[in-house]
Coordinates of C-alpha atoms and ligand atoms in Angstrom, one line a residue:
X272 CA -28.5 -41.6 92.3
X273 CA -31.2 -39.9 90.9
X274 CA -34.2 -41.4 88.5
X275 CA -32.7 -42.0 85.2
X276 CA -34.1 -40.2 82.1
X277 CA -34.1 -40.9 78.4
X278 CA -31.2 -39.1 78.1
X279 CA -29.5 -41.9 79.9
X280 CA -30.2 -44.4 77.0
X281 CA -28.5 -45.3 74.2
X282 CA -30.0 -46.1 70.6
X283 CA -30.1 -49.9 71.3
X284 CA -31.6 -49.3 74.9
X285 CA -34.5 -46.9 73.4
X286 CA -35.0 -49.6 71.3
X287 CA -35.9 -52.4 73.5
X288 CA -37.4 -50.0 76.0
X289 CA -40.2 -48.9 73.1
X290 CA -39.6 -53.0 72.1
X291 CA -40.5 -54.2 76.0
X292 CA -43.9 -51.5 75.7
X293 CA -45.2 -52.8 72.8
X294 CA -44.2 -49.8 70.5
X295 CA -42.4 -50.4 67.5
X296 CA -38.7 -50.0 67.5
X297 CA -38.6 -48.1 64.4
X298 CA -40.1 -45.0 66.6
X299 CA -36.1 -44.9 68.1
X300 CA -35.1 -43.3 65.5
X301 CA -37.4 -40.6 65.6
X302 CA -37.0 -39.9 69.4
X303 CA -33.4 -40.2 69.2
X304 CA -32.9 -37.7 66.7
X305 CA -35.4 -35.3 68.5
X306 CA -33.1 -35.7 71.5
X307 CA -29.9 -35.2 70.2
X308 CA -30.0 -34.0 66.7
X309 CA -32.9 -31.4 67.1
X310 CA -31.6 -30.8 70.8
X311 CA -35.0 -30.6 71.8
X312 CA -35.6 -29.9 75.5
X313 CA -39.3 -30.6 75.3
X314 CA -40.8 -33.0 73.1
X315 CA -44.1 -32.7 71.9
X316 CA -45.9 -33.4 68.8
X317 CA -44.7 -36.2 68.3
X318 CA -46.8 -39.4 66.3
X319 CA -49.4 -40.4 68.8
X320 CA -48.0 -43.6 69.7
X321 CA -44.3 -42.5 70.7
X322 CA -45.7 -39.1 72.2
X323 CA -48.2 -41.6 74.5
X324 CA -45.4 -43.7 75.6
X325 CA -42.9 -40.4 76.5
X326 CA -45.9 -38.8 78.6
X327 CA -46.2 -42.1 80.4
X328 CA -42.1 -42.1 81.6
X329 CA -41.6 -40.5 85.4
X330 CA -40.6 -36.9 85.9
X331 CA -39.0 -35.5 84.3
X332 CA -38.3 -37.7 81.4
X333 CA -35.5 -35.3 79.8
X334 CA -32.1 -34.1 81.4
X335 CA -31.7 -30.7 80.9
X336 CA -30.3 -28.9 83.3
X337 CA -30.7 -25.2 84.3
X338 CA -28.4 -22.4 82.8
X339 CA -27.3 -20.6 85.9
X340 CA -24.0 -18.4 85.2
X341 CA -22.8 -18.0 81.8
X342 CA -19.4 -16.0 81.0
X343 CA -18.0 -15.2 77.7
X344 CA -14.2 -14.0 78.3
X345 CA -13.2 -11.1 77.1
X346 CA -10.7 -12.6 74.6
X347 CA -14.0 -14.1 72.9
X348 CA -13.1 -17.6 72.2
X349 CA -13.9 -19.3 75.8
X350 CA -17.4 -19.4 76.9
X351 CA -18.0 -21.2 80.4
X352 CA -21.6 -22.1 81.3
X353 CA -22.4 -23.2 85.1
X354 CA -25.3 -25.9 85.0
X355 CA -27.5 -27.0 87.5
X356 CA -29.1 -30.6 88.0
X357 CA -32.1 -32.1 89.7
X358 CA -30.7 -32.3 93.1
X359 CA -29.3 -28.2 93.3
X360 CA -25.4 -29.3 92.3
X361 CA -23.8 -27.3 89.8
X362 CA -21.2 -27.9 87.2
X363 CA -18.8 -26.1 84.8
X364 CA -19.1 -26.7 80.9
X365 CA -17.0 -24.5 78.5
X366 CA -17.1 -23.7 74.9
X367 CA -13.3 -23.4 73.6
X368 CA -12.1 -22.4 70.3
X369 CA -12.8 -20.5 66.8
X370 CA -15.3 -21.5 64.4
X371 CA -14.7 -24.6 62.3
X372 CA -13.2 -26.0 65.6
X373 CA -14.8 -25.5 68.8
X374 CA -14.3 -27.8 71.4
X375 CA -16.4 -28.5 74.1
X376 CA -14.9 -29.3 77.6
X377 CA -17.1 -31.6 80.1
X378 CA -17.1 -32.2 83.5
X379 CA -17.6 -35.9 84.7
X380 CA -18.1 -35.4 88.4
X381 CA -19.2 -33.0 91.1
X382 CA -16.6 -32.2 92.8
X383 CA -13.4 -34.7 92.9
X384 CA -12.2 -36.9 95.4
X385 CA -8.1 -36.6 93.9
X386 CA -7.9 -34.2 95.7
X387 CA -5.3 -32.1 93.4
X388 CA -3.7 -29.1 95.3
X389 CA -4.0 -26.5 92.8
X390 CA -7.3 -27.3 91.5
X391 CA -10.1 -25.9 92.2
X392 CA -12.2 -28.8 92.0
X393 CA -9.9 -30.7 94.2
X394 CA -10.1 -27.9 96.6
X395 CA -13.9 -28.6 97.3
X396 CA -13.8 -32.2 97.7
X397 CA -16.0 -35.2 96.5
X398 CA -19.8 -34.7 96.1
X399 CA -21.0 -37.1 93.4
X400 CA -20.7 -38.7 90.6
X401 CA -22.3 -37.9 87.4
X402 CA -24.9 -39.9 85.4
X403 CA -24.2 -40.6 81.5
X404 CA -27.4 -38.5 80.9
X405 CA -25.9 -35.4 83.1
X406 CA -22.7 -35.9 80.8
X407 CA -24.7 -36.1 77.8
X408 CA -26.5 -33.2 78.4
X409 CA -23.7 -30.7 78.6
X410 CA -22.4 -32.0 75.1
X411 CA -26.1 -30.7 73.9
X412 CA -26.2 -27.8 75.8
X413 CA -22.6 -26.5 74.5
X414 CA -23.9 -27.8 71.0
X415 CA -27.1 -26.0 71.3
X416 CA -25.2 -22.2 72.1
X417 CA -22.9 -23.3 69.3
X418 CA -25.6 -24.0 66.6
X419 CA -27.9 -21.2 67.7
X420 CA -25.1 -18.2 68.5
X421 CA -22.4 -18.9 66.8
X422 CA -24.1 -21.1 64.0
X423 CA -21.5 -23.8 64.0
X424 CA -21.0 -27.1 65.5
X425 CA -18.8 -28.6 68.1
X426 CA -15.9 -30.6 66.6
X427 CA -14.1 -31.8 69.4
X428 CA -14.7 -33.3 73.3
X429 CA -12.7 -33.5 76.0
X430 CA -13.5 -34.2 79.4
X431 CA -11.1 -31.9 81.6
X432 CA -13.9 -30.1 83.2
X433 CA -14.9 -31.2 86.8
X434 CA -13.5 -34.2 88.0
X435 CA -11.2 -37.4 87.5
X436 CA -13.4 -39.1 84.5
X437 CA -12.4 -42.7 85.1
X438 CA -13.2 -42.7 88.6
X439 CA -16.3 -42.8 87.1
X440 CA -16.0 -44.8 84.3
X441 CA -19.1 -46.5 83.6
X442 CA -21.1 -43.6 83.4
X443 CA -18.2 -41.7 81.3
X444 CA -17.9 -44.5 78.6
X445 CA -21.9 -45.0 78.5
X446 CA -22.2 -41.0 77.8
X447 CA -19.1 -41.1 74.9
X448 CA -21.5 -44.2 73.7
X449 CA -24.2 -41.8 73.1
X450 CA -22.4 -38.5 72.1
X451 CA -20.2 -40.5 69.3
X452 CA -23.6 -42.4 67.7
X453 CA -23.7 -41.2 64.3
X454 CA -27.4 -40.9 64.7
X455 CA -27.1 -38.4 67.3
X456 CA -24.0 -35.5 68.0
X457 CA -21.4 -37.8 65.8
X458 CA -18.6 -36.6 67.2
X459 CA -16.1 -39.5 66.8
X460 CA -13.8 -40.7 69.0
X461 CA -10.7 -39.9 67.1
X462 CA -12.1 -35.9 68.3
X463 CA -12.9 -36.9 72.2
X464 CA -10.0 -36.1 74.5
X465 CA -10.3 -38.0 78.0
X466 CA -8.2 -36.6 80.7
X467 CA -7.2 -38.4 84.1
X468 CA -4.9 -37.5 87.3
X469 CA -3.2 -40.0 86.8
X470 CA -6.1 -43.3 87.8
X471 CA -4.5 -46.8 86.9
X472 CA -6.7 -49.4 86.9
X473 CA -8.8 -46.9 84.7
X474 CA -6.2 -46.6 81.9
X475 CA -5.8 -50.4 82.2
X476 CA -9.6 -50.5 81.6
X477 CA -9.6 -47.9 78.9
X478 CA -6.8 -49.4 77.1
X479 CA -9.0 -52.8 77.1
X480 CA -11.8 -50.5 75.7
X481 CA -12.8 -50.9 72.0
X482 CA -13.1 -47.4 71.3
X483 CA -10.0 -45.4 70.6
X484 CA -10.3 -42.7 72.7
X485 CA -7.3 -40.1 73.4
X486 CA -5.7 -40.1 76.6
X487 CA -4.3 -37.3 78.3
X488 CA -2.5 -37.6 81.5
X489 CA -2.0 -35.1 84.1
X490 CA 1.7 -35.2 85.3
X491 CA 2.9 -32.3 86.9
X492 CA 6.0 -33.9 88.3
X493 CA 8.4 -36.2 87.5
X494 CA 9.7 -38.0 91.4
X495 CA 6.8 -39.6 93.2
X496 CA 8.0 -37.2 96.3
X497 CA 6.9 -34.2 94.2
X498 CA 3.8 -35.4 92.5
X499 CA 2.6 -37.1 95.7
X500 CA 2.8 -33.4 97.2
X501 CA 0.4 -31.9 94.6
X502 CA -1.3 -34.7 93.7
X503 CA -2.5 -37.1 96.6
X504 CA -3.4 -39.6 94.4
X505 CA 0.2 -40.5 93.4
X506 CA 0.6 -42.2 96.6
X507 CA -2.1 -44.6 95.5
X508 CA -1.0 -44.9 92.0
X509 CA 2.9 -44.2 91.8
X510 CA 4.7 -43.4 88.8
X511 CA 6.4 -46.1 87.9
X512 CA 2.9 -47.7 87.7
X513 CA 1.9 -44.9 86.0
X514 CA 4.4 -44.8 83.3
X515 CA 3.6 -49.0 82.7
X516 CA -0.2 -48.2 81.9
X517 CA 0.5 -45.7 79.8
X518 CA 3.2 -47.6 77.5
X519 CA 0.4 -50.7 77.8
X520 CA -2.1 -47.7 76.3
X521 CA 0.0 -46.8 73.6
X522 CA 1.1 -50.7 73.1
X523 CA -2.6 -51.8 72.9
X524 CA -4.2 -48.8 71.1
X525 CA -1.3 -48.0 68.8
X526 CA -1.9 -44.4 69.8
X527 CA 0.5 -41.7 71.6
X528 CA -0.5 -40.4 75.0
X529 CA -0.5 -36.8 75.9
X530 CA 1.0 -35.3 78.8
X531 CA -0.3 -32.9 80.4
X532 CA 2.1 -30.7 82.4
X533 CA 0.8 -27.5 84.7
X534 CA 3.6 -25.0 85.1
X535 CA 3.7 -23.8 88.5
X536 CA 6.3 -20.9 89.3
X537 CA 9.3 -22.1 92.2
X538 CA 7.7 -25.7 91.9
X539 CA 7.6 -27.6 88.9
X540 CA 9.0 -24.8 86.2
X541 CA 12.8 -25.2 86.5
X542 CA 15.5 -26.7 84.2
X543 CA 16.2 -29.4 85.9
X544 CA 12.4 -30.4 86.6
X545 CA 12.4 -30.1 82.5
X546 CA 15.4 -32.6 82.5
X547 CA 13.6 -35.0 84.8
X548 CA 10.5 -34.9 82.9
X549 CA 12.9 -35.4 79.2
X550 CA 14.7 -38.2 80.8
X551 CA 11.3 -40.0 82.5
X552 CA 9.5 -40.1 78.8
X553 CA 12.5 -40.7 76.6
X554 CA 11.1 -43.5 74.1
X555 CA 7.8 -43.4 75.2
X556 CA 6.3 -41.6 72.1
X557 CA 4.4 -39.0 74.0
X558 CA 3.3 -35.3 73.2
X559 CA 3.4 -32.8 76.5
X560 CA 1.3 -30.0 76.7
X561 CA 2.5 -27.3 79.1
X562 CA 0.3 -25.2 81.0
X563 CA 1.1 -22.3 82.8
X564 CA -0.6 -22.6 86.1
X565 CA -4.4 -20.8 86.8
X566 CA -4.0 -19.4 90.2
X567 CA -6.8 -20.6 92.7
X568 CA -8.3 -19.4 96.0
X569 CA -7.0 -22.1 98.1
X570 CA -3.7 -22.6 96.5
X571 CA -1.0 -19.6 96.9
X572 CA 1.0 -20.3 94.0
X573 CA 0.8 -18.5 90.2
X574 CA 2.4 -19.4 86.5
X575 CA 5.9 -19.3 85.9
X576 CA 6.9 -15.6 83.5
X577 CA 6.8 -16.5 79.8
X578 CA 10.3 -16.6 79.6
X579 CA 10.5 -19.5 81.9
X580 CA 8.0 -21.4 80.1
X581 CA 10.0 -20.8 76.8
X582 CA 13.2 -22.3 78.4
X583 CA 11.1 -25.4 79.6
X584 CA 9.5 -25.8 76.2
X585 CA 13.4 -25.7 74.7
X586 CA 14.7 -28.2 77.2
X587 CA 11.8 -30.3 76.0
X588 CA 12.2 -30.0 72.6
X589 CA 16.1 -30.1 72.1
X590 CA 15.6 -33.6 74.1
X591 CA 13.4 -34.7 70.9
X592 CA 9.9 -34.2 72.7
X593 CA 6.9 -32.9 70.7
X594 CA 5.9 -30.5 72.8
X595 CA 2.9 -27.6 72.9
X596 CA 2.1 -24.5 75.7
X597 CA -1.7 -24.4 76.2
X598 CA -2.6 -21.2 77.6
X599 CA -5.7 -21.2 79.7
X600 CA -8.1 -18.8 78.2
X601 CA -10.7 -17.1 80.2
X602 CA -8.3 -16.6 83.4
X603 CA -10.2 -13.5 83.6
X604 CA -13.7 -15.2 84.0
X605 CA -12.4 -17.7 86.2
X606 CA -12.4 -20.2 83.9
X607 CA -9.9 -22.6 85.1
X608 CA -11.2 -26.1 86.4
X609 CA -13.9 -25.8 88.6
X610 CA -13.0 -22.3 89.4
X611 CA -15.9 -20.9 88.4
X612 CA -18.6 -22.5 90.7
X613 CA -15.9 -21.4 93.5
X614 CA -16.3 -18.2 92.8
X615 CA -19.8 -18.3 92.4
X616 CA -20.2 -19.9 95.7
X617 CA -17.8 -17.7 97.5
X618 CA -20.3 -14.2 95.7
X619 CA -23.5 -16.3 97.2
X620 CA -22.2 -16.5 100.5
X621 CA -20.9 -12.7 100.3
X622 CA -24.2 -12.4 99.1
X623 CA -25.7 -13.9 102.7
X624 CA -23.7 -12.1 104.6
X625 CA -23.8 -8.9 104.0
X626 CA -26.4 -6.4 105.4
Ligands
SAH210 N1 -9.3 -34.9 86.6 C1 -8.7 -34.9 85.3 C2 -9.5 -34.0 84.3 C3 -10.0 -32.7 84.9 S1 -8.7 -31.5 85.3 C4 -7.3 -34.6 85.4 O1 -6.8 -34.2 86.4 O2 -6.6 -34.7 84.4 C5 -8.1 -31.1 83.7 C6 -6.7 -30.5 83.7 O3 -6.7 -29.2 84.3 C7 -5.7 -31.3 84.4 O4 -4.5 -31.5 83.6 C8 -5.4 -30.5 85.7 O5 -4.2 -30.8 86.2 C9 -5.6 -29.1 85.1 N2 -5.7 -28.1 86.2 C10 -6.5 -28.2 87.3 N3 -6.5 -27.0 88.0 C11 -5.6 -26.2 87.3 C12 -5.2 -24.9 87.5 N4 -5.6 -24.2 88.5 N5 -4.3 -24.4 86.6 C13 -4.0 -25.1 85.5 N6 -4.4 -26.3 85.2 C14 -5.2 -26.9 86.1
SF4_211 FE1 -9.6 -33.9 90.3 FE2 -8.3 -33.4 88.0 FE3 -8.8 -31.4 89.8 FE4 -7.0 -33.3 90.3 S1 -6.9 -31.8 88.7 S2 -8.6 -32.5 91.7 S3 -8.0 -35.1 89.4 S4 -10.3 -32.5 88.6

């Protein structure tokens, strides 16, 4: 784990930090709001008391990480920056949407230990987790290009970016802590969007969470034979277990879960899988987002043809489903999950290699 920064800290920890030094607590407002209302990735000129006490933290005392690859798509509405942090790891962070809405996606880990087949992410394994403040500071980066390019605001979070969020939870729910205080970003969590692969004991703990947070769950498949087979993790956390923490979610929070489904062509897209699926979440008050599969490096499989994906949105919806098809934006870039540090990394070592 690397040193923490102030990034890491909430308003109530500033607070008793400046409290524990002798400076007055009132100066937390002012730093906070330097940090994540004016963005700022240097602070100086502050009053003499609070600037004393910043310039005596440890290096660095911010979290801001280096822009190294930044791709707007060529349909215009997906922008997907690749960050890197103290220790040389990079991660993906993307800008989604059209103005008055943009949502930012985050990733909570480098690299993922789920293992997903299809993913990108999965396909490169566990590295680390990240800290609140590493989470944090993608939330301002994306926030910063959004005010200063586009001169709007994000509206909306969701962590689908790199890695299974509440496999590291502590960190994740500290970070949404600091990006929904209304002193700092104020996004609320009726606009943050966590997604997960499918991690139990995590949905029990999120459930049991005072925040209302949205859940989205990745299912992909609807027999724990065929999940298991693109997503490892099944085995650990079945369906059927699944399917309990979820209704406990909705139960507990009052709130419908969203399904996330990732149409692959020949393995998931067929009528009957959309039967399967209509039969396992009849009553359960879910919506299911379809997505047509990103094709990967490692994974030789592509989307279904848009008139499959229609008849599996009709099954859907003639069996009383709410249902929506996401398509991926920025295929082009490689903006799928993970994809684009890949692709960086695979251009780097083409890079090394060649004369
Ligand atoms: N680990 C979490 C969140 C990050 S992945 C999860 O799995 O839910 C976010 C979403 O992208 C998941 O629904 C995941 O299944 C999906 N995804 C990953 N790789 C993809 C790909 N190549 N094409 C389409 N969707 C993909
Ligand atoms: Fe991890 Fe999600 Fe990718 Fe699966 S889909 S490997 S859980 S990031």
């Amino acid at each position: 784990m690397l040193p923490a920064t102030l990034h890491d800290l909430s308003f109530s920890q500033l607070q008793s930090r400046l409290a524990e030094d002798g400076v007055r607590k009132a100066h937390a407002g002012t730093l906070f709001r330097a940090l994540h209302q004016e963005l700022r990735t240097e602070l100086s000129g502050l009053l003499p008391p609070l600037q004393r006490w910043i310039e005596a933290q440890p290096e660095p005392a911010l979290e801001v990480p280096r822009l190294c690859f930044e791709t707007p798509s060529s349909d215009g509405v997906t922008r997907k920056f690749l960050l890197g942090l103290r220790d040389g790891q990079e991660i993906e962070s993307v800008l989604m949407g059209y103005a008055g809405r943009y949502t930012a996606c985050l990733s909570t880990q480098a690299g993922c230990a789920m293992g997903c087949v299809f993913c990108a992410t999965g396909q490169m394994g566990f590295v680390r987790h990240l800290s609140a403040a590493e989470i944090v500071a993608q939330a301002l980066h994306v926030e910063r290009y959004t005010r200063s390019v586009l001169q709007d605001r994000v509206r909306n979070i969701v962590l689908m970016g790199m890695g299974e969020p509440l496999h590291n939870f502590d960190a994740v729910m500290h970070a949404l802590d600091i990006i929904t205080d209304t002193r700092g970003l104020n996004i609320g969590p009726a606009r943050i969007s966590i997604s997960t692969v499918g991690h139990v004991p995590g949905i029990i703990r999120l459930a049991e969470h005072p925040r209302r947070y949205h859940l989205a769950v990745s299912l992909h498949a609807a027999t724990d034979e065929e999940r298991s087979a693109l997503i490892p993790a099944n085995r650990r956390w079945p369906l059927a277990e699944l399917l309990d923490a979820c209704r406990e979610y909705t139960a507990r929070k009052q709130q419908r879960v969203f399904i996330a489904w990732t149409l692959i062509a020949g393995q998931n897209d067929s009528p009957e899988h959309a039967r399967k699926l209509a039969a396992l979440l009849q009553g359960m008050g879910v919506q299911v987002n379809l997505i047509p599969l990103n094709p990967t490096e490692g994974y030789a499989a592509g989307p279904p043809r848009p008139e499959v994906v229609d008849a599996f949105q009709t099954i859907l919806q003639e069996s009383g489903l709410p249902v929506t098809v996401r398509q991926r934006r920025g295929i082009d870039v490689g903006a799928g999950c993970g994809q684009l540090r890949s692709s960086r990394s695979v251009q780097a070592e083409a890079s090394v290699l060649s004369p």
